[in-house]
Amino acid sequence: MELDEALDSWFKNVNKLVPSVNERQKITHVGAEVLKAELVHVTKLKHYQKNRDTSKIEHLADSIEIGDTNIDYIRDGTSIVGFTNKGINHARIARFLNDGTKFMKGDHFVDDTRRNSKQLILQAQYAEYQRLLKGGDK
């Protein structure tokens, strides 16, 4: 076998391991689901008021959504997780609670949740990658 044939063969085999945009979307969405669940849990734990009327405006913990595009709304296989700005700007409130203001100290609940969830997210994404690699959902 010549070098160019060997390299072509190697490239074809390696290329099978690289997921397509649709497969990457499925993989990152699974990770986003894990992050969302962790973020909902931590937000309810630290910032949930049980007696608050949520008939008009949902609570911060209930306003977390997943987007299947990047931050510029381009579908490239990434997923994002964040607070909505529907009704009231929950993203702004979450930033104030996370980062703090000159009047209150931030508790960094979003940053800590991202950091603490990294292993769970990667495990979920790897499991989805393995499932797709073995010929599951294409």
PDB file of C-alpha atoms in Angstrom:
ATOM      1  CA  MET A   1       0.000   0.000   0.000  1.00  0.00           C
ATOM      2  CA  GLU A   2       1.331   3.405  -0.990  1.00  0.00           C
ATOM      3  CA  LEU A   3       1.507   6.302   1.470  1.00  0.00           C
ATOM      4  CA  ASP A   4      -1.323   8.256  -0.190  1.00  0.00           C
ATOM      5  CA  GLU A   5      -3.604   5.195  -0.092  1.00  0.00           C
ATOM      6  CA  ALA A   6      -2.734   4.573   3.547  1.00  0.00           C
ATOM      7  CA  LEU A   7      -3.435   8.194   4.455  1.00  0.00           C
ATOM      8  CA  ASP A   8      -6.754   8.154   2.556  1.00  0.00           C
ATOM      9  CA  SER A   9      -7.773   4.987   4.368  1.00  0.00           C
ATOM     10  CA  TRP A  10      -6.775   6.461   7.733  1.00  0.00           C
ATOM     11  CA  PHE A  11      -8.657   9.691   6.962  1.00  0.00           C
ATOM     12  CA  LYS A  12     -11.845   7.783   6.070  1.00  0.00           C
ATOM     13  CA  ASN A  13     -11.658   5.806   9.318  1.00  0.00           C
ATOM     14  CA  VAL A  14     -11.016   8.899  11.430  1.00  0.00           C
ATOM     15  CA  ASN A  15     -13.738  10.844   9.633  1.00  0.00           C
ATOM     16  CA  LYS A  16     -16.287   8.225  10.747  1.00  0.00           C
ATOM     17  CA  LEU A  17     -15.508   9.211  14.354  1.00  0.00           C
ATOM     18  CA  VAL A  18     -16.207  12.919  13.788  1.00  0.00           C
ATOM     19  CA  PRO A  19     -19.906  13.625  14.326  1.00  0.00           C
ATOM     20  CA  SER A  20     -21.934  15.623  11.829  1.00  0.00           C
ATOM     21  CA  VAL A  21     -23.620  18.883  12.820  1.00  0.00           C
ATOM     22  CA  ASN A  22     -26.882  17.028  13.573  1.00  0.00           C
ATOM     23  CA  GLU A  23     -25.042  14.465  15.694  1.00  0.00           C
ATOM     24  CA  ARG A  24     -23.112  17.209  17.511  1.00  0.00           C
ATOM     25  CA  GLN A  25     -26.441  18.913  18.164  1.00  0.00           C
ATOM     26  CA  LYS A  26     -27.804  15.758  19.785  1.00  0.00           C
ATOM     27  CA  ILE A  27     -24.640  15.338  21.857  1.00  0.00           C
ATOM     28  CA  THR A  28     -24.518  18.914  23.122  1.00  0.00           C
ATOM     29  CA  HIS A  29     -28.271  18.945  23.762  1.00  0.00           C
ATOM     30  CA  VAL A  30     -27.874  16.006  26.159  1.00  0.00           C
ATOM     31  CA  GLY A  31     -25.181  17.949  28.008  1.00  0.00           C
ATOM     32  CA  ALA A  32     -27.400  21.038  28.048  1.00  0.00           C
ATOM     33  CA  GLU A  33     -30.216  18.995  29.617  1.00  0.00           C
ATOM     34  CA  VAL A  34     -27.866  17.961  32.419  1.00  0.00           C
ATOM     35  CA  LEU A  35     -26.721  21.545  33.011  1.00  0.00           C
ATOM     36  CA  LYS A  36     -30.306  22.788  32.974  1.00  0.00           C
ATOM     37  CA  ALA A  37     -31.370  20.197  35.564  1.00  0.00           C
ATOM     38  CA  GLU A  38     -28.431  21.107  37.807  1.00  0.00           C
ATOM     39  CA  LEU A  39     -29.077  24.834  37.392  1.00  0.00           C
ATOM     40  CA  VAL A  40     -32.782  24.434  38.211  1.00  0.00           C
ATOM     41  CA  HIS A  41     -31.861  22.444  41.325  1.00  0.00           C
ATOM     42  CA  VAL A  42     -29.305  24.992  42.579  1.00  0.00           C
ATOM     43  CA  THR A  43     -31.518  27.974  41.733  1.00  0.00           C
ATOM     44  CA  LYS A  44     -34.415  26.459  43.684  1.00  0.00           C
ATOM     45  CA  LEU A  45     -32.085  25.639  46.549  1.00  0.00           C
ATOM     46  CA  LYS A  46     -30.594  29.132  46.819  1.00  0.00           C
ATOM     47  CA  HIS A  47     -33.151  31.551  45.357  1.00  0.00           C
ATOM     48  CA  TYR A  48     -36.607  29.984  45.470  1.00  0.00           C
ATOM     49  CA  GLN A  49     -39.431  31.660  47.392  1.00  0.00           C
ATOM     50  CA  LYS A  50     -42.235  29.147  47.893  1.00  0.00           C
ATOM     51  CA  ASN A  51     -44.894  31.714  48.827  1.00  0.00           C
ATOM     52  CA  ARG A  52     -44.259  33.976  45.850  1.00  0.00           C
ATOM     53  CA  ASP A  53     -47.133  34.445  43.383  1.00  0.00           C
ATOM     54  CA  THR A  54     -45.997  33.048  40.017  1.00  0.00           C
ATOM     55  CA  SER A  55     -49.328  33.361  38.219  1.00  0.00           C
ATOM     56  CA  LYS A  56     -48.123  36.358  36.172  1.00  0.00           C
ATOM     57  CA  ILE A  57     -44.338  35.966  36.158  1.00  0.00           C
ATOM     58  CA  GLU A  58     -42.575  32.628  36.468  1.00  0.00           C
ATOM     59  CA  HIS A  59     -39.904  32.126  39.071  1.00  0.00           C
ATOM     60  CA  LEU A  60     -36.219  32.407  38.204  1.00  0.00           C
ATOM     61  CA  ALA A  61     -35.731  28.644  38.545  1.00  0.00           C
ATOM     62  CA  ASP A  62     -38.594  28.004  36.125  1.00  0.00           C
ATOM     63  CA  SER A  63     -37.239  30.341  33.453  1.00  0.00           C
ATOM     64  CA  ILE A  64     -34.200  28.304  32.390  1.00  0.00           C
ATOM     65  CA  GLU A  65     -34.235  27.255  28.734  1.00  0.00           C
ATOM     66  CA  ILE A  66     -32.065  25.391  26.254  1.00  0.00           C
ATOM     67  CA  GLY A  67     -31.243  26.797  22.842  1.00  0.00           C
ATOM     68  CA  ASP A  68     -30.081  24.529  20.040  1.00  0.00           C
ATOM     69  CA  THR A  69     -27.979  27.219  18.381  1.00  0.00           C
ATOM     70  CA  ASN A  70     -24.909  29.152  19.400  1.00  0.00           C
ATOM     71  CA  ILE A  71     -25.162  32.608  20.955  1.00  0.00           C
ATOM     72  CA  ASP A  72     -25.509  34.172  17.477  1.00  0.00           C
ATOM     73  CA  TYR A  73     -28.468  31.886  16.603  1.00  0.00           C
ATOM     74  CA  ILE A  74     -26.378  29.838  14.170  1.00  0.00           C
ATOM     75  CA  ARG A  75     -27.042  26.105  14.114  1.00  0.00           C
ATOM     76  CA  ASP A  76     -23.510  24.703  14.317  1.00  0.00           C
ATOM     77  CA  GLY A  77     -23.959  21.772  16.687  1.00  0.00           C
ATOM     78  CA  THR A  78     -23.726  23.706  19.946  1.00  0.00           C
ATOM     79  CA  SER A  79     -26.374  24.157  22.619  1.00  0.00           C
ATOM     80  CA  ILE A  80     -26.736  26.940  25.146  1.00  0.00           C
ATOM     81  CA  VAL A  81     -28.449  27.070  28.517  1.00  0.00           C
ATOM     82  CA  GLY A  82     -29.659  30.271  30.091  1.00  0.00           C
ATOM     83  CA  PHE A  83     -32.377  32.293  31.729  1.00  0.00           C
ATOM     84  CA  THR A  84     -35.115  33.800  29.572  1.00  0.00           C
ATOM     85  CA  ASN A  85     -36.015  37.427  29.292  1.00  0.00           C
ATOM     86  CA  LYS A  86     -39.702  36.754  28.587  1.00  0.00           C
ATOM     87  CA  GLY A  87     -42.033  38.861  30.694  1.00  0.00           C
ATOM     88  CA  ILE A  88     -39.355  39.979  33.098  1.00  0.00           C
ATOM     89  CA  ASN A  89     -35.664  39.773  32.280  1.00  0.00           C
ATOM     90  CA  HIS A  90     -34.715  36.714  34.317  1.00  0.00           C
ATOM     91  CA  ALA A  91     -31.256  36.684  32.751  1.00  0.00           C
ATOM     92  CA  ARG A  92     -30.566  40.124  34.229  1.00  0.00           C
ATOM     93  CA  ILE A  93     -31.804  39.076  37.667  1.00  0.00           C
ATOM     94  CA  ALA A  94     -29.713  35.906  37.545  1.00  0.00           C
ATOM     95  CA  ARG A  95     -26.642  37.946  36.621  1.00  0.00           C
ATOM     96  CA  PHE A  96     -27.196  40.292  39.575  1.00  0.00           C
ATOM     97  CA  LEU A  97     -27.607  37.338  41.949  1.00  0.00           C
ATOM     98  CA  ASN A  98     -24.586  35.569  40.479  1.00  0.00           C
ATOM     99  CA  ASP A  99     -22.172  38.494  40.134  1.00  0.00           C
ATOM    100  CA  GLY A 100     -23.559  40.821  42.785  1.00  0.00           C
ATOM    101  CA  THR A 101     -23.955  44.583  42.695  1.00  0.00           C
ATOM    102  CA  LYS A 102     -22.523  47.394  44.756  1.00  0.00           C
ATOM    103  CA  PHE A 103     -25.465  46.823  47.130  1.00  0.00           C
ATOM    104  CA  MET A 104     -25.295  43.027  47.434  1.00  0.00           C
ATOM    105  CA  LYS A 105     -22.678  40.328  47.294  1.00  0.00           C
ATOM    106  CA  GLY A 106     -23.025  37.775  44.516  1.00  0.00           C
ATOM    107  CA  ASP A 107     -23.187  34.083  45.352  1.00  0.00           C
ATOM    108  CA  HIS A 108     -21.840  32.825  41.983  1.00  0.00           C
ATOM    109  CA  PHE A 109     -24.492  30.098  41.798  1.00  0.00           C
ATOM    110  CA  VAL A 110     -24.399  29.958  37.977  1.00  0.00           C
ATOM    111  CA  ASP A 111     -20.596  29.876  37.766  1.00  0.00           C
ATOM    112  CA  ASP A 112     -20.325  27.268  40.520  1.00  0.00           C
ATOM    113  CA  THR A 113     -23.034  25.094  38.944  1.00  0.00           C
ATOM    114  CA  ARG A 114     -21.276  25.167  35.563  1.00  0.00           C
ATOM    115  CA  ARG A 115     -17.976  24.244  37.164  1.00  0.00           C
ATOM    116  CA  ASN A 116     -19.428  21.546  39.443  1.00  0.00           C
ATOM    117  CA  SER A 117     -21.525  19.981  36.652  1.00  0.00           C
ATOM    118  CA  LYS A 118     -18.723  19.656  34.128  1.00  0.00           C
ATOM    119  CA  GLN A 119     -18.076  15.951  34.818  1.00  0.00           C
ATOM    120  CA  LEU A 120     -21.778  15.026  34.655  1.00  0.00           C
ATOM    121  CA  ILE A 121     -22.177  16.949  31.401  1.00  0.00           C
ATOM    122  CA  LEU A 122     -19.150  15.299  29.800  1.00  0.00           C
ATOM    123  CA  GLN A 123     -20.304  11.847  30.903  1.00  0.00           C
ATOM    124  CA  ALA A 124     -23.756  12.402  29.412  1.00  0.00           C
ATOM    125  CA  GLN A 125     -22.278  13.746  26.183  1.00  0.00           C
ATOM    126  CA  TYR A 126     -19.847  10.838  25.923  1.00  0.00           C
ATOM    127  CA  ALA A 127     -22.669   8.331  26.442  1.00  0.00           C
ATOM    128  CA  GLU A 128     -24.654  10.013  23.654  1.00  0.00           C
ATOM    129  CA  TYR A 129     -21.573  10.069  21.407  1.00  0.00           C
ATOM    130  CA  GLN A 130     -21.069   6.338  21.989  1.00  0.00           C
ATOM    131  CA  ARG A 131     -24.754   5.663  21.253  1.00  0.00           C
ATOM    132  CA  LEU A 132     -24.586   7.608  17.989  1.00  0.00           C
ATOM    133  CA  LEU A 133     -21.243   6.070  17.038  1.00  0.00           C
ATOM    134  CA  LYS A 134     -22.641   2.555  17.371  1.00  0.00           C
ATOM    135  CA  GLY A 135     -25.233   3.339  14.720  1.00  0.00           C
ATOM    136  CA  GLY A 136     -28.214   4.406  16.801  1.00  0.00           C
ATOM    137  CA  ASP A 137     -30.089   7.516  15.728  1.00  0.00           C
ATOM    138  CA  LYS A 138     -28.702   9.053  12.516  1.00  0.00           C
TER     139      LYS A 138
END
